[in-house]
CSV table of C-alpha atoms (C1' of nucleotides) in Angstrom, one decimal:
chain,number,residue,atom,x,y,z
A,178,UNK,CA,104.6,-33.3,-25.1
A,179,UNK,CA,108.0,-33.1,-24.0
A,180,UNK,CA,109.5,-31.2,-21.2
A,181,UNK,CA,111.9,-29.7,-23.4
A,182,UNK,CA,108.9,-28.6,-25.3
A,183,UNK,CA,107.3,-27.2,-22.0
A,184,UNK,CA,109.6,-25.5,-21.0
A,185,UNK,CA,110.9,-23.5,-24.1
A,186,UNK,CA,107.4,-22.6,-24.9
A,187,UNK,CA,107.2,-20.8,-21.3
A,188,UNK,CA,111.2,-19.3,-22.1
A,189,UNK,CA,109.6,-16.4,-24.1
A,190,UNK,CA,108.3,-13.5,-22.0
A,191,UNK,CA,106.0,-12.8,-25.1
A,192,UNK,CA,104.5,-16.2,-25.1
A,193,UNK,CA,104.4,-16.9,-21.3
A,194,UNK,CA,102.2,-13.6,-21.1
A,195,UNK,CA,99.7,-15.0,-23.6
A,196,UNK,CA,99.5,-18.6,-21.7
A,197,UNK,CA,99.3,-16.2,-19.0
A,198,UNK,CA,96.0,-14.3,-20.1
A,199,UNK,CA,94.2,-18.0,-21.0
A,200,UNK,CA,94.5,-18.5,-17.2
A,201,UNK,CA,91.2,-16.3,-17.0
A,202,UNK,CA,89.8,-17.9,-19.8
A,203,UNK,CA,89.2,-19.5,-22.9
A,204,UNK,CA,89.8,-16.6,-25.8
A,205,UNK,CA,90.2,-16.3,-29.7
A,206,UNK,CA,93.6,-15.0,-31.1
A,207,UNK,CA,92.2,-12.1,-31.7
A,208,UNK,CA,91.1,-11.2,-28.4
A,209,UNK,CA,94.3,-12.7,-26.8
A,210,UNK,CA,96.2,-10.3,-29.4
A,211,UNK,CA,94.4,-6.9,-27.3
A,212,UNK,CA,97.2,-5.2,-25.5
A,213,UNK,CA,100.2,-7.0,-27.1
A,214,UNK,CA,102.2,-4.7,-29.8
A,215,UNK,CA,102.2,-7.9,-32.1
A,216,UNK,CA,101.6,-8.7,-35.7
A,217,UNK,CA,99.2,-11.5,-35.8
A,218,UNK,CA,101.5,-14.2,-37.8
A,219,UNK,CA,103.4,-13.8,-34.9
A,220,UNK,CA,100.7,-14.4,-32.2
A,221,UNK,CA,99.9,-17.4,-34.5
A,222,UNK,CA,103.1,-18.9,-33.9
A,223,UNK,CA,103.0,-18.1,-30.6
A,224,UNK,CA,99.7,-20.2,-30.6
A,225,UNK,CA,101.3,-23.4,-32.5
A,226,UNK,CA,104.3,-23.4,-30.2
A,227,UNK,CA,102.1,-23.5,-27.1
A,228,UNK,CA,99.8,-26.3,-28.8
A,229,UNK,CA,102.7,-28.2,-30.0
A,230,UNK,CA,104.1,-28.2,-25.9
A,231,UNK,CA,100.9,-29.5,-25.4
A,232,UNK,CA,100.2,-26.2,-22.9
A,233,UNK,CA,97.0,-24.7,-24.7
A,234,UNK,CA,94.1,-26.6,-26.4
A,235,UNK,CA,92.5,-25.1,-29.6
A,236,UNK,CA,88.9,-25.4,-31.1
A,237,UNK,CA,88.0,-24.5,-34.1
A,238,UNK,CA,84.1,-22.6,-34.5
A,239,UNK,CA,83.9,-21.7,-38.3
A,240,UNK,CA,86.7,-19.0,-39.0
A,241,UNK,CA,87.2,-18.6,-35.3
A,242,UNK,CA,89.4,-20.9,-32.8
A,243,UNK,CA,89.1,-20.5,-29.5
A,244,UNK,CA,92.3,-21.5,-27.5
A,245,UNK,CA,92.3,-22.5,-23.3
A,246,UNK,CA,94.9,-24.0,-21.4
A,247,UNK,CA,95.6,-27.6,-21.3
A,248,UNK,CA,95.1,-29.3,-18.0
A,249,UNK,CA,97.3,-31.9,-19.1
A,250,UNK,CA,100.1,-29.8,-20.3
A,251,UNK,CA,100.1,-28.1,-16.6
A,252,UNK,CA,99.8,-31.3,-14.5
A,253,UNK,CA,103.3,-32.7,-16.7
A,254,UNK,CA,104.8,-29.4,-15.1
A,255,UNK,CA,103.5,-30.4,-11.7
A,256,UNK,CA,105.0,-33.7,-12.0
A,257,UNK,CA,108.2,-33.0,-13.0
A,258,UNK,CA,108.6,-30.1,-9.9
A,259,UNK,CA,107.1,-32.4,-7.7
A,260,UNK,CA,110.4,-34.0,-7.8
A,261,UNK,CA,111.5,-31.2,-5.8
A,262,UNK,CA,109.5,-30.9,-3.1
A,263,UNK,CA,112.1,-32.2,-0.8
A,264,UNK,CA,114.0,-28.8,-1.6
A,265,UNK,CA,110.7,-26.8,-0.5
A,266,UNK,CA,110.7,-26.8,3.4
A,267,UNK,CA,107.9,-24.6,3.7
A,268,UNK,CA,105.4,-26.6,1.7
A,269,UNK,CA,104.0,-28.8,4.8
A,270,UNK,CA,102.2,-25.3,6.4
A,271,UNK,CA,101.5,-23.9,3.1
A,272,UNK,CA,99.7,-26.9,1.6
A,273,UNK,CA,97.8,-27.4,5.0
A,274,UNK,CA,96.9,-23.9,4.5
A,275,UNK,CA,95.4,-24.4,0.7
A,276,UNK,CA,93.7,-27.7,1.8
A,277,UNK,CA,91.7,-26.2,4.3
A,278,UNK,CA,90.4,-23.2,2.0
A,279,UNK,CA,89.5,-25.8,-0.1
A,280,UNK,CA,87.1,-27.7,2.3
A,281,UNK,CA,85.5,-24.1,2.6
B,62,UNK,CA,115.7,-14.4,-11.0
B,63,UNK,CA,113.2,-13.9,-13.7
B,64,UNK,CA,110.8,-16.5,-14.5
B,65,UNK,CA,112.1,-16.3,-18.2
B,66,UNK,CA,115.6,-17.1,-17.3
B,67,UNK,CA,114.1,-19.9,-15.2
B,68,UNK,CA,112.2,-21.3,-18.4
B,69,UNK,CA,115.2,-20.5,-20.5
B,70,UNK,CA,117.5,-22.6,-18.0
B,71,UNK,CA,115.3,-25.4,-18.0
B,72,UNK,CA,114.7,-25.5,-21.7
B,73,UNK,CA,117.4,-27.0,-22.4
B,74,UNK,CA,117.4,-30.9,-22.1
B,75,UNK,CA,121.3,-31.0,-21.3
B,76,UNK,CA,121.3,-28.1,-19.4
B,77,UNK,CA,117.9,-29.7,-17.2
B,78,UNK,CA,119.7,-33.2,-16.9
B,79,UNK,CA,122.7,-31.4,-15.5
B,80,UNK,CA,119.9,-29.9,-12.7
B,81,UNK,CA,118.1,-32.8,-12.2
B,82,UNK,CA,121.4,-34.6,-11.3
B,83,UNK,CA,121.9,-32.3,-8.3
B,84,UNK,CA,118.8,-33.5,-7.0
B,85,UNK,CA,120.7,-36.6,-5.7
B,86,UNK,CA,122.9,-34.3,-3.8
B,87,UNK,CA,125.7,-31.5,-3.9
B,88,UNK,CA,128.5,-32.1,-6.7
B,89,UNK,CA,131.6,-30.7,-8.2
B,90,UNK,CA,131.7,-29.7,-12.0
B,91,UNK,CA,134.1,-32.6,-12.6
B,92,UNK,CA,131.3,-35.2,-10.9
B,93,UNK,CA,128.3,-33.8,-12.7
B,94,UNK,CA,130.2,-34.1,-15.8
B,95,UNK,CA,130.2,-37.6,-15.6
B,96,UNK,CA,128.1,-39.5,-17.9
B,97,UNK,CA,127.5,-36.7,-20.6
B,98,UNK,CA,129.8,-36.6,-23.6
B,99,UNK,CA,130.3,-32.5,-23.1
B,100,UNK,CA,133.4,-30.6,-23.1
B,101,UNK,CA,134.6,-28.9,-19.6
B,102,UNK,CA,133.9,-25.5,-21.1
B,103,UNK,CA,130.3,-26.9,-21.9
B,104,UNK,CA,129.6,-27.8,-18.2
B,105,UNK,CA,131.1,-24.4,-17.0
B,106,UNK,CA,128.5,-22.8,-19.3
B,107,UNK,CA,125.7,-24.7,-18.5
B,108,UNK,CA,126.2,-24.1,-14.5
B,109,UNK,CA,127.0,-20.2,-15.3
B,110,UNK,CA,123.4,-20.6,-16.6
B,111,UNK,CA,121.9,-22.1,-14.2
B,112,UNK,CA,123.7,-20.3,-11.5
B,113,UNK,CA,122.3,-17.1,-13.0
B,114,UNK,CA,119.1,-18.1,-13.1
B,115,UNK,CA,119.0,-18.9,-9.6
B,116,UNK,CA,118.3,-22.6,-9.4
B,117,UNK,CA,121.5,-23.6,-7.9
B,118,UNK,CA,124.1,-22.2,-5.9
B,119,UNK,CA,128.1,-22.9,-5.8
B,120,UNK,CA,129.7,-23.1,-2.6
B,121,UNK,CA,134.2,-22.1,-3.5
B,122,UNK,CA,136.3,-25.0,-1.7
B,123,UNK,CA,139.6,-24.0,-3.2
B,124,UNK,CA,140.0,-25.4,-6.5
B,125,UNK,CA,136.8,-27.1,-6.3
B,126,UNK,CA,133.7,-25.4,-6.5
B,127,UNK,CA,130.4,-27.1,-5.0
B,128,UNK,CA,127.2,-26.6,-6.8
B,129,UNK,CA,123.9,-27.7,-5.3
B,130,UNK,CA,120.0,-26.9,-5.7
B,131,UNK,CA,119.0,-23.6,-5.1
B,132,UNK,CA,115.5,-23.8,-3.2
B,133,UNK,CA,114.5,-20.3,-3.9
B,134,UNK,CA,114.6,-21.1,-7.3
B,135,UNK,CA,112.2,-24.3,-6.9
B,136,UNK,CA,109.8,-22.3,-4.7
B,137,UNK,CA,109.5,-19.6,-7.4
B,138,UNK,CA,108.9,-21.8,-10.4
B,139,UNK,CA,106.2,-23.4,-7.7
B,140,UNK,CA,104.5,-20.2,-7.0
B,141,UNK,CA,104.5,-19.7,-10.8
B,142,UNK,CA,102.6,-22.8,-11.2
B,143,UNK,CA,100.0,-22.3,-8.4
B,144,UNK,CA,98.8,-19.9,-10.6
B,145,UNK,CA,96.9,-22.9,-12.3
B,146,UNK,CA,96.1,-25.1,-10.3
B,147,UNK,CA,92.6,-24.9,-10.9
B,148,UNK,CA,93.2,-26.4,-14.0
B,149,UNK,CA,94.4,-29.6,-12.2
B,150,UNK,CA,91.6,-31.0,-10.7
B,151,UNK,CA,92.6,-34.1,-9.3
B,152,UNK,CA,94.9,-31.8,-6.6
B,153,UNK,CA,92.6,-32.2,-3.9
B,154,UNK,CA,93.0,-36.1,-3.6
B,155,UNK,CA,96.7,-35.8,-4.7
B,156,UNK,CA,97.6,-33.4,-2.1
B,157,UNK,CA,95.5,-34.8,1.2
B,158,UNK,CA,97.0,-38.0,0.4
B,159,UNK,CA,100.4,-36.1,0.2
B,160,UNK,CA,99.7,-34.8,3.7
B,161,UNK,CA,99.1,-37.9,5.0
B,162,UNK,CA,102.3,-39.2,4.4
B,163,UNK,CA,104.1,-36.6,5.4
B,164,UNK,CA,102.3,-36.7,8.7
B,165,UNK,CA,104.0,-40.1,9.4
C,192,DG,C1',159.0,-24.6,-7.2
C,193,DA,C1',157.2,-27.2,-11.2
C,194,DA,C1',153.5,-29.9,-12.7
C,195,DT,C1',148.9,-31.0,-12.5
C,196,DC,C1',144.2,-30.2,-11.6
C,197,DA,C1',139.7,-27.6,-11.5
C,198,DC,C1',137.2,-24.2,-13.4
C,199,DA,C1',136.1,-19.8,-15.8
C,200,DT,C1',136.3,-17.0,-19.8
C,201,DA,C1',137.2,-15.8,-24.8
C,202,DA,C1',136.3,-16.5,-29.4
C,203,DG,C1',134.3,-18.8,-33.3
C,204,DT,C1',130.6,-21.5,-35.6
C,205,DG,C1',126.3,-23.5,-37.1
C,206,DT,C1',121.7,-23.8,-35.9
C,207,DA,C1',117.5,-22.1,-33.8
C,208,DT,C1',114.2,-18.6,-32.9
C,209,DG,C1',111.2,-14.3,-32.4
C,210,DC,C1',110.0,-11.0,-35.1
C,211,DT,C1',108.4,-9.0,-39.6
C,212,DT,C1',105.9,-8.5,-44.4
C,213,DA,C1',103.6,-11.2,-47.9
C,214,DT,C1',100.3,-14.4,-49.1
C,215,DG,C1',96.7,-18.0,-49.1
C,216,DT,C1',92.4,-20.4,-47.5
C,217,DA,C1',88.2,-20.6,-45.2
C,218,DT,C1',84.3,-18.4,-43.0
C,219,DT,C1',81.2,-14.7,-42.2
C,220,DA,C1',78.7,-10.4,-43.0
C,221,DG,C1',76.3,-7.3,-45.9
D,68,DC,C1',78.1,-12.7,-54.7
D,69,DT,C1',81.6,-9.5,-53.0
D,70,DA,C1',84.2,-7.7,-49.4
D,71,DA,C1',85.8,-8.3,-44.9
D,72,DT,C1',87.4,-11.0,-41.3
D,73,DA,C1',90.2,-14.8,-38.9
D,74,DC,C1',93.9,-17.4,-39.0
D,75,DA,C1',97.8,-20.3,-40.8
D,76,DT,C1',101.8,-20.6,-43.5
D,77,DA,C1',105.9,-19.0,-46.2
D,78,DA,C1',110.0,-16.5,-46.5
D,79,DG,C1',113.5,-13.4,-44.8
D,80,DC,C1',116.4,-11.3,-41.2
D,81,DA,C1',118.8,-10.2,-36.9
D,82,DT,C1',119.9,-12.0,-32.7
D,83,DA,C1',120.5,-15.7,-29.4
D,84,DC,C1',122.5,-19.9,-28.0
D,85,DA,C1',124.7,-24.6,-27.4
D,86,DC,C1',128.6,-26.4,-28.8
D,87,DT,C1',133.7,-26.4,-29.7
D,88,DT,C1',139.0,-25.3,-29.2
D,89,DA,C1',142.1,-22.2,-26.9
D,90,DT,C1',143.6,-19.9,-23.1
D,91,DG,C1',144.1,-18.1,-18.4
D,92,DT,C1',144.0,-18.1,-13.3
D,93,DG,C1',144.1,-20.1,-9.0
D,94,DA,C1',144.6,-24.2,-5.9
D,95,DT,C1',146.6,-28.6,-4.9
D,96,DT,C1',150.0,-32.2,-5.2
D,97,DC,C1',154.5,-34.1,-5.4
DNA sequence: GAATCACATAAGTGTATGCTTATGTATTAG
DNA sequence: CTAATACATAAGCATACACTTATGTGATTC
């Protein structure tokens, strides 16, 4: 998992818009292929690009693979902006903002 | 700024290096160059890219031009990413202790 | 004012990449 | 058991892109 990796997988509109859509839930190929104007091979690649960054997880049920995103390829991202933070003023009110929802 | 020319910027590892050099501060081309085996024209490129995707911004002192990091550009690739954070579980801990230390 | 410096742009090149059609393998349904 | 389904891989193509050398413009130095 390389950030190079991370990042050129995300670099495609097509393929950011399929990582996208796993954000609401773990889906075949098939069913992440619904509403794309795209041949399969090229969802599939789409798929081994994303699993290569290390972004989506696959597994495999007979014929079927279900694909989700990858906690671990996420919290790399969050590491490597964190090293920003300093250039995000706002983040002090906004991250006391999300804490307290999350005691709700 | 789209988030694919944010991606794109990013993607590549000499292109990234060049950003995450700014973090230490503003810089002239000439500066940043240092350390990498590039060509001028290279470096001119790389910022143009950069530039364009909105993560830095040049500030014109005659012959010299100033580049340093572009919040806006940070804060968008962070409201990307906050998209998933529920797929990074260990946030909660992370960020109170976060907030602590910025309390000090 | 001439020479030098700092940077942007142009043009060319080799490699990578997002798409396609074609094909193959494994699993499932009837 | 055959046909259909699900997906991966191969191969080809047009375009994009990271690099280079060459060149130009504007600012600074001497």
């Amino acid at each position: 998992m390389s950030e190079t990796e991370l990042f050129r997988a995300l670099a495609d509109p097509t393929r950011r818009a399929v990582f996208e859509r796993l954000a609401d839930g773990e889906m075949n190929a098939t069913e992440l292929r619904q509403g794309f104007e795209m041949s399969q091979p090229a969802m599939s690649q789409h798929l081994a690009v994303l699993r290569g960054a290390g972004l989506i997880a696959e597994q495999k049920l007979g014929r079927n693979v279900l694909y989700r995103i990858n906690p671990a390829g996420v919290a790399q991202m969050h590491t490597w902006l964190s090293r920003y933070n300093a250039f995000w003023p706002k983040r002090i009110d906004e991250l006391k903002k999300l804490l307290r929802e999350m005691d709700q």
